[in-house]
């Protein structure tokens, strides 16, 4: 029987469609391996049409949506929340039900009680978050919440000669029309694709502008596959700092972007101008004038080479994340005591290469150096909010690391070693870019040898009663 995931996100002209679209994209990635149900308040005909393509949905009353969703939870499911109005208290209510909680966040303006927090923004930083000790952070484009056409390999038109303008489904500041008017002369040599949603209130103004320009085409509420095609043929796209930005990166076009609401500013601060990703930051889109926009567009159009972005296997990363019962987080100096106790466990000492007991003074000196070193990554592993063991990665060279793993005695023999190792490797690969792993295990350490083989490590050789293992990272 498939594990159930309950997704919760809304959309409207006031809050936009971004939360709904990216959460539904996640459901689409997970639907083959999980029983996915989407809960949303009073969905529009567009939302219903999109939901019906992916999974079963439940319509909630806007006035009672918070309590009604809680009432639907049995406590055995994974819950995914995406929006800014889910308070700390609401998170705790879901956790008290017994659910595993995943929060999608890009503003980090509250404390999180979630098991997992996802922010797919490039440049997102763990230091910005207030979290429970067991909470796992999943940051960056390896966790991009994108719709299926952007994750798949599509035709990439090498003869790009179009411009794409899209400021979201609502575009309440009518940035669409302003951009066309400011760049009227510069856009004449291009075909211009303009995308607006069903909440766009300036369609009459846009129609009037387009009636005077045969090179401009309006696309209304486009499906994902059409959006992907438009981005793949665009030389330059004008976008807000939203999920549209990551879709454009995956599509390989150059982008002029900025913000028009406060929750987009964090992306702008972290990303800025990024030539590698083909991104040019223009600032507050509400304040931009014709002279500035013309100058920036001219430089971008003549300068930066189109991004050649290597797409990560986002679907595989998310499936590995949701399948695992174990979460991981990076260790801090405050964790020295629990590491000390685990390290001095008699079984751990017996299986270690140096079997003598460890003294506290030696341990704290060693632990402090490891936690602060860029050459070591220490991960604490949790099950149901309780620490169950640790995995350490010591960087040998480049993207290669040696693994050390130990399990708390009360959790041994219960299958947690394999789950810990898989989750830790997935985290290390996605968050640190480590692709190759090795480990040395005593021949008489039967449980560890069995664990590494179960996680598809290759036994390279045995020498002096030690087995040598190797693994090239893929989602396992």
PDB file of N, CA, C and O in Angstrom, residues 47-101:
ATOM      1  N   UNK A  47      -7.593  25.785 -11.930  1.00  0.00           N
ATOM      2  CA  UNK A  47      -6.984  24.907 -10.940  1.00  0.00           C
ATOM      3  C   UNK A  47      -7.544  23.486 -11.032  1.00  0.00           C
ATOM      4  O   UNK A  47      -6.791  22.512 -10.971  1.00  0.00           O
ATOM      5  N   UNK A  48      -8.840  23.387 -11.159  1.00  0.00           N
ATOM      6  CA  UNK A  48      -9.472  22.068 -11.235  1.00  0.00           C
ATOM      7  C   UNK A  48      -8.950  21.294 -12.438  1.00  0.00           C
ATOM      8  O   UNK A  48      -8.632  20.105 -12.348  1.00  0.00           O
ATOM      9  N   UNK A  49      -8.832  21.982 -13.565  1.00  0.00           N
ATOM     10  CA  UNK A  49      -8.308  21.322 -14.762  1.00  0.00           C
ATOM     11  C   UNK A  49      -6.893  20.811 -14.563  1.00  0.00           C
ATOM     12  O   UNK A  49      -6.548  19.705 -14.983  1.00  0.00           O
ATOM     13  N   UNK A  50      -6.046  21.617 -13.888  1.00  0.00           N
ATOM     14  CA  UNK A  50      -4.667  21.200 -13.626  1.00  0.00           C
ATOM     15  C   UNK A  50      -4.609  20.066 -12.607  1.00  0.00           C
ATOM     16  O   UNK A  50      -3.816  19.136 -12.732  1.00  0.00           O
ATOM     17  N   UNK A  51      -5.442  20.131 -11.575  1.00  0.00           N
ATOM     18  CA  UNK A  51      -5.472  19.096 -10.545  1.00  0.00           C
ATOM     19  C   UNK A  51      -5.888  17.748 -11.125  1.00  0.00           C
ATOM     20  O   UNK A  51      -5.314  16.705 -10.776  1.00  0.00           O
ATOM     21  N   UNK A  52      -6.872  17.761 -12.000  1.00  0.00           N
ATOM     22  CA  UNK A  52      -7.383  16.520 -12.561  1.00  0.00           C
ATOM     23  C   UNK A  52      -6.346  15.782 -13.402  1.00  0.00           C
ATOM     24  O   UNK A  52      -6.451  14.576 -13.612  1.00  0.00           O
ATOM     25  N   UNK A  53      -5.325  16.490 -13.866  1.00  0.00           N
ATOM     26  CA  UNK A  53      -4.250  15.866 -14.626  1.00  0.00           C
ATOM     27  C   UNK A  53      -3.266  15.112 -13.733  1.00  0.00           C
ATOM     28  O   UNK A  53      -2.495  14.278 -14.223  1.00  0.00           O
ATOM     29  N   UNK A  54      -3.284  15.446 -12.435  1.00  0.00           N
ATOM     30  CA  UNK A  54      -2.235  14.933 -11.545  1.00  0.00           C
ATOM     31  C   UNK A  54      -2.758  13.962 -10.499  1.00  0.00           C
ATOM     32  O   UNK A  54      -2.255  12.834 -10.379  1.00  0.00           O
ATOM     33  N   UNK A  55      -3.746  14.380  -9.708  1.00  0.00           N
ATOM     34  CA  UNK A  55      -4.159  13.534  -8.584  1.00  0.00           C
ATOM     35  C   UNK A  55      -5.557  13.918  -8.111  1.00  0.00           C
ATOM     36  O   UNK A  55      -6.142  14.902  -8.559  1.00  0.00           O
ATOM     37  N   UNK A  56      -6.063  13.133  -7.178  1.00  0.00           N
ATOM     38  CA  UNK A  56      -7.348  13.435  -6.545  1.00  0.00           C
ATOM     39  C   UNK A  56      -7.225  14.727  -5.752  1.00  0.00           C
ATOM     40  O   UNK A  56      -6.178  15.015  -5.194  1.00  0.00           O
ATOM     41  N   UNK A  57      -8.298  15.524  -5.715  1.00  0.00           N
ATOM     42  CA  UNK A  57      -8.249  16.763  -4.953  1.00  0.00           C
ATOM     43  C   UNK A  57      -9.492  16.906  -4.086  1.00  0.00           C
ATOM     44  O   UNK A  57     -10.542  16.305  -4.346  1.00  0.00           O
ATOM     45  N   UNK A  58      -9.363  17.714  -3.037  1.00  0.00           N
ATOM     46  CA  UNK A  58     -10.466  18.023  -2.132  1.00  0.00           C
ATOM     47  C   UNK A  58     -10.589  19.540  -2.058  1.00  0.00           C
ATOM     48  O   UNK A  58      -9.612  20.240  -1.764  1.00  0.00           O
ATOM     49  N   UNK A  59     -11.784  20.042  -2.324  1.00  0.00           N
ATOM     50  CA  UNK A  59     -12.045  21.479  -2.267  1.00  0.00           C
ATOM     51  C   UNK A  59     -12.457  21.866  -0.852  1.00  0.00           C
ATOM     52  O   UNK A  59     -13.348  21.255  -0.265  1.00  0.00           O
ATOM     53  N   UNK A  60     -11.784  22.872  -0.301  1.00  0.00           N
ATOM     54  CA  UNK A  60     -12.076  23.351   1.046  1.00  0.00           C
ATOM     55  C   UNK A  60     -12.795  24.696   0.987  1.00  0.00           C
ATOM     56  O   UNK A  60     -12.581  25.470   0.065  1.00  0.00           O
ATOM     57  N   UNK A  61     -13.610  24.955   1.991  1.00  0.00           N
ATOM     58  CA  UNK A  61     -14.243  26.268   2.111  1.00  0.00           C
ATOM     59  C   UNK A  61     -13.197  27.268   2.580  1.00  0.00           C
ATOM     60  O   UNK A  61     -12.423  26.997   3.513  1.00  0.00           O
ATOM     61  N   UNK A  62     -13.140  28.428   1.959  1.00  0.00           N
ATOM     62  CA  UNK A  62     -12.142  29.430   2.317  1.00  0.00           C
ATOM     63  C   UNK A  62     -12.276  29.874   3.771  1.00  0.00           C
ATOM     64  O   UNK A  62     -11.279  30.181   4.433  1.00  0.00           O
ATOM     65  N   UNK A  63     -13.481  29.894   4.292  1.00  0.00           N
ATOM     66  CA  UNK A  63     -13.713  30.393   5.651  1.00  0.00           C
ATOM     67  C   UNK A  63     -13.318  29.388   6.727  1.00  0.00           C
ATOM     68  O   UNK A  63     -13.051  29.768   7.870  1.00  0.00           O
ATOM     69  N   UNK A  64     -13.268  28.109   6.391  1.00  0.00           N
ATOM     70  CA  UNK A  64     -12.954  27.077   7.397  1.00  0.00           C
ATOM     71  C   UNK A  64     -11.822  26.158   6.942  1.00  0.00           C
ATOM     72  O   UNK A  64     -11.694  25.039   7.437  1.00  0.00           O
ATOM     73  N   UNK A  65     -10.981  26.628   6.024  1.00  0.00           N
ATOM     74  CA  UNK A  65      -9.986  25.750   5.393  1.00  0.00           C
ATOM     75  C   UNK A  65      -8.945  25.209   6.367  1.00  0.00           C
ATOM     76  O   UNK A  65      -8.476  24.077   6.205  1.00  0.00           O
ATOM     77  N   UNK A  66      -8.593  25.977   7.378  1.00  0.00           N
ATOM     78  CA  UNK A  66      -7.555  25.521   8.302  1.00  0.00           C
ATOM     79  C   UNK A  66      -8.050  24.351   9.149  1.00  0.00           C
ATOM     80  O   UNK A  66      -7.402  23.299   9.230  1.00  0.00           O
ATOM     81  N   UNK A  67      -9.188  24.523   9.807  1.00  0.00           N
ATOM     82  CA  UNK A  67      -9.719  23.460  10.657  1.00  0.00           C
ATOM     83  C   UNK A  67     -10.214  22.258   9.848  1.00  0.00           C
ATOM     84  O   UNK A  67     -10.071  21.105  10.289  1.00  0.00           O
ATOM     85  N   UNK A  68     -10.751  22.514   8.651  1.00  0.00           N
ATOM     86  CA  UNK A  68     -11.241  21.404   7.823  1.00  0.00           C
ATOM     87  C   UNK A  68     -10.098  20.504   7.363  1.00  0.00           C
ATOM     88  O   UNK A  68     -10.236  19.276   7.328  1.00  0.00           O
ATOM     89  N   UNK A  69      -8.961  21.108   7.021  1.00  0.00           N
ATOM     90  CA  UNK A  69      -7.821  20.296   6.597  1.00  0.00           C
ATOM     91  C   UNK A  69      -7.304  19.457   7.754  1.00  0.00           C
ATOM     92  O   UNK A  69      -7.022  18.257   7.596  1.00  0.00           O
ATOM     93  N   UNK A  70      -7.200  20.036   8.936  1.00  0.00           N
ATOM     94  CA  UNK A  70      -6.759  19.271  10.103  1.00  0.00           C
ATOM     95  C   UNK A  70      -7.679  18.086  10.364  1.00  0.00           C
ATOM     96  O   UNK A  70      -7.223  16.990  10.711  1.00  0.00           O
ATOM     97  N   UNK A  71      -8.962  18.300  10.178  1.00  0.00           N
ATOM     98  CA  UNK A  71      -9.936  17.231  10.429  1.00  0.00           C
ATOM     99  C   UNK A  71      -9.780  16.078   9.449  1.00  0.00           C
ATOM    100  O   UNK A  71     -10.171  14.938   9.751  1.00  0.00           O
ATOM    101  N   UNK A  72      -9.213  16.351   8.289  1.00  0.00           N
ATOM    102  CA  UNK A  72      -9.035  15.307   7.272  1.00  0.00           C
ATOM    103  C   UNK A  72      -7.829  14.406   7.554  1.00  0.00           C
ATOM    104  O   UNK A  72      -7.689  13.351   6.925  1.00  0.00           O
ATOM    105  N   UNK A  73      -6.950  14.817   8.450  1.00  0.00           N
ATOM    106  CA  UNK A  73      -5.699  14.094   8.685  1.00  0.00           C
ATOM    107  C   UNK A  73      -5.888  12.966   9.685  1.00  0.00           C
ATOM    108  O   UNK A  73      -6.460  13.161  10.760  1.00  0.00           O
ATOM    109  N   UNK A  74      -5.381  11.793   9.334  1.00  0.00           N
ATOM    110  CA  UNK A  74      -5.463  10.638  10.230  1.00  0.00           C
ATOM    111  C   UNK A  74      -4.243  10.527  11.137  1.00  0.00           C
ATOM    112  O   UNK A  74      -4.282   9.861  12.174  1.00  0.00           O
ATOM    113  N   UNK A  75      -3.132  11.152  10.737  1.00  0.00           N
ATOM    114  CA  UNK A  75      -1.899  11.069  11.503  1.00  0.00           C
ATOM    115  C   UNK A  75      -0.872  10.132  10.911  1.00  0.00           C
ATOM    116  O   UNK A  75       0.267  10.067  11.377  1.00  0.00           O
ATOM    117  N   UNK A  76      -1.246   9.395   9.873  1.00  0.00           N
ATOM    118  CA  UNK A  76      -0.324   8.435   9.257  1.00  0.00           C
ATOM    119  C   UNK A  76       0.300   8.968   7.971  1.00  0.00           C
ATOM    120  O   UNK A  76       1.201   8.332   7.417  1.00  0.00           O
ATOM    121  N   UNK A  77      -0.143  10.122   7.498  1.00  0.00           N
ATOM    122  CA  UNK A  77       0.285  10.614   6.198  1.00  0.00           C
ATOM    123  C   UNK A  77       1.435  11.608   6.309  1.00  0.00           C
ATOM    124  O   UNK A  77       1.757  12.108   7.389  1.00  0.00           O
ATOM    125  N   UNK A  78       2.051  11.883   5.173  1.00  0.00           N
ATOM    126  CA  UNK A  78       2.989  12.991   5.044  1.00  0.00           C
ATOM    127  C   UNK A  78       2.177  14.210   4.618  1.00  0.00           C
ATOM    128  O   UNK A  78       1.335  14.121   3.732  1.00  0.00           O
ATOM    129  N   UNK A  79       2.423  15.347   5.262  1.00  0.00           N
ATOM    130  CA  UNK A  79       1.708  16.587   4.931  1.00  0.00           C
ATOM    131  C   UNK A  79       2.696  17.580   4.326  1.00  0.00           C
ATOM    132  O   UNK A  79       3.783  17.792   4.864  1.00  0.00           O
ATOM    133  N   UNK A  80       2.304  18.178   3.194  1.00  0.00           N
ATOM    134  CA  UNK A  80       3.115  19.212   2.550  1.00  0.00           C
ATOM    135  C   UNK A  80       2.343  20.521   2.582  1.00  0.00           C
ATOM    136  O   UNK A  80       1.234  20.611   2.036  1.00  0.00           O
ATOM    137  N   UNK A  81       2.918  21.537   3.244  1.00  0.00           N
ATOM    138  CA  UNK A  81       2.301  22.868   3.327  1.00  0.00           C
ATOM    139  C   UNK A  81       3.088  23.848   2.475  1.00  0.00           C
ATOM    140  O   UNK A  81       4.309  23.897   2.542  1.00  0.00           O
ATOM    141  N   UNK A  82       2.373  24.668   1.699  1.00  0.00           N
ATOM    142  CA  UNK A  82       3.038  25.700   0.912  1.00  0.00           C
ATOM    143  C   UNK A  82       2.214  26.979   0.941  1.00  0.00           C
ATOM    144  O   UNK A  82       1.213  27.094   0.253  1.00  0.00           O
ATOM    145  N   UNK A  83       2.615  27.900   1.753  1.00  0.00           N
ATOM    146  CA  UNK A  83       2.142  29.284   1.750  1.00  0.00           C
ATOM    147  C   UNK A  83       2.683  29.960   2.992  1.00  0.00           C
ATOM    148  O   UNK A  83       3.325  29.323   3.822  1.00  0.00           O
ATOM    149  N   UNK A  84       2.394  31.253   3.137  1.00  0.00           N
ATOM    150  CA  UNK A  84       2.965  32.025   4.228  1.00  0.00           C
ATOM    151  C   UNK A  84       2.032  32.144   5.430  1.00  0.00           C
ATOM    152  O   UNK A  84       2.416  32.705   6.436  1.00  0.00           O
ATOM    153  N   UNK A  85       0.814  31.627   5.330  1.00  0.00           N
ATOM    154  CA  UNK A  85      -0.115  31.808   6.434  1.00  0.00           C
ATOM    155  C   UNK A  85      -0.224  30.599   7.344  1.00  0.00           C
ATOM    156  O   UNK A  85      -1.121  30.518   8.170  1.00  0.00           O
ATOM    157  N   UNK A  86       0.694  29.628   7.235  1.00  0.00           N
ATOM    158  CA  UNK A  86       0.698  28.486   8.146  1.00  0.00           C
ATOM    159  C   UNK A  86       1.608  28.809   9.327  1.00  0.00           C
ATOM    160  O   UNK A  86       2.828  28.819   9.207  1.00  0.00           O
ATOM    161  N   UNK A  87       0.994  29.087  10.456  1.00  0.00           N
ATOM    162  CA  UNK A  87       1.723  29.565  11.627  1.00  0.00           C
ATOM    163  C   UNK A  87       2.512  28.440  12.296  1.00  0.00           C
ATOM    164  O   UNK A  87       2.350  27.252  11.980  1.00  0.00           O
ATOM    165  N   UNK A  88       3.349  28.824  13.264  1.00  0.00           N
ATOM    166  CA  UNK A  88       4.081  27.836  14.056  1.00  0.00           C
ATOM    167  C   UNK A  88       3.105  26.935  14.807  1.00  0.00           C
ATOM    168  O   UNK A  88       3.308  25.715  14.900  1.00  0.00           O
ATOM    169  N   UNK A  89       2.043  27.529  15.328  1.00  0.00           N
ATOM    170  CA  UNK A  89       1.038  26.748  16.055  1.00  0.00           C
ATOM    171  C   UNK A  89       0.370  25.725  15.134  1.00  0.00           C
ATOM    172  O   UNK A  89       0.120  24.577  15.537  1.00  0.00           O
ATOM    173  N   UNK A  90       0.105  26.120  13.887  1.00  0.00           N
ATOM    174  CA  UNK A  90      -0.541  25.203  12.946  1.00  0.00           C
ATOM    175  C   UNK A  90       0.389  24.032  12.613  1.00  0.00           C
ATOM    176  O   UNK A  90      -0.059  22.878  12.512  1.00  0.00           O
ATOM    177  N   UNK A  91       1.674  24.324  12.444  1.00  0.00           N
ATOM    178  CA  UNK A  91       2.636  23.246  12.242  1.00  0.00           C
ATOM    179  C   UNK A  91       2.602  22.256  13.402  1.00  0.00           C
ATOM    180  O   UNK A  91       2.600  21.034  13.201  1.00  0.00           O
ATOM    181  N   UNK A  92       2.570  22.785  14.625  1.00  0.00           N
ATOM    182  CA  UNK A  92       2.571  21.929  15.802  1.00  0.00           C
ATOM    183  C   UNK A  92       1.304  21.085  15.880  1.00  0.00           C
ATOM    184  O   UNK A  92       1.350  19.917  16.298  1.00  0.00           O
ATOM    185  N   UNK A  93       0.192  21.647  15.463  1.00  0.00           N
ATOM    186  CA  UNK A  93      -1.055  20.884  15.454  1.00  0.00           C
ATOM    187  C   UNK A  93      -0.958  19.686  14.514  1.00  0.00           C
ATOM    188  O   UNK A  93      -1.445  18.593  14.821  1.00  0.00           O
ATOM    189  N   UNK A  94      -0.328  19.882  13.370  1.00  0.00           N
ATOM    190  CA  UNK A  94      -0.160  18.783  12.414  1.00  0.00           C
ATOM    191  C   UNK A  94       0.799  17.742  12.967  1.00  0.00           C
ATOM    192  O   UNK A  94       0.561  16.533  12.865  1.00  0.00           O
ATOM    193  N   UNK A  95       1.901  18.192  13.573  1.00  0.00           N
ATOM    194  CA  UNK A  95       2.855  17.256  14.160  1.00  0.00           C
ATOM    195  C   UNK A  95       2.224  16.442  15.296  1.00  0.00           C
ATOM    196  O   UNK A  95       2.490  15.248  15.448  1.00  0.00           O
ATOM    197  N   UNK A  96       1.381  17.079  16.116  1.00  0.00           N
ATOM    198  CA  UNK A  96       0.713  16.377  17.215  1.00  0.00           C
ATOM    199  C   UNK A  96      -0.231  15.300  16.710  1.00  0.00           C
ATOM    200  O   UNK A  96      -0.526  14.339  17.427  1.00  0.00           O
ATOM    201  N   UNK A  97      -0.704  15.457  15.489  1.00  0.00           N
ATOM    202  CA  UNK A  97      -1.537  14.425  14.876  1.00  0.00           C
ATOM    203  C   UNK A  97      -0.732  13.153  14.594  1.00  0.00           C
ATOM    204  O   UNK A  97      -1.287  12.077  14.410  1.00  0.00           O
ATOM    205  N   UNK A  98       0.597  13.302  14.513  1.00  0.00           N
ATOM    206  CA  UNK A  98       1.461  12.172  14.187  1.00  0.00           C
ATOM    207  C   UNK A  98       1.978  12.180  12.769  1.00  0.00           C
ATOM    208  O   UNK A  98       2.673  11.246  12.343  1.00  0.00           O
ATOM    209  N   UNK A  99       1.664  13.230  12.013  1.00  0.00           N
ATOM    210  CA  UNK A  99       2.061  13.306  10.606  1.00  0.00           C
ATOM    211  C   UNK A  99       3.531  13.697  10.465  1.00  0.00           C
ATOM    212  O   UNK A  99       4.087  14.407  11.307  1.00  0.00           O
ATOM    213  N   UNK A 100       4.137  13.248   9.393  1.00  0.00           N
ATOM    214  CA  UNK A 100       5.428  13.785   8.975  1.00  0.00           C
ATOM    215  C   UNK A 100       5.136  15.057   8.188  1.00  0.00           C
ATOM    216  O   UNK A 100       4.301  15.053   7.280  1.00  0.00           O
ATOM    217  N   UNK A 101       5.810  16.152   8.539  1.00  0.00           N
ATOM    218  CA  UNK A 101       5.479  17.458   7.967  1.00  0.00           C
ATOM    219  C   UNK A 101       6.605  17.989   7.094  1.00  0.00           C
ATOM    220  O   UNK A 101       7.766  18.026   7.511  1.00  0.00           O
TER     221      UNK A 101
END
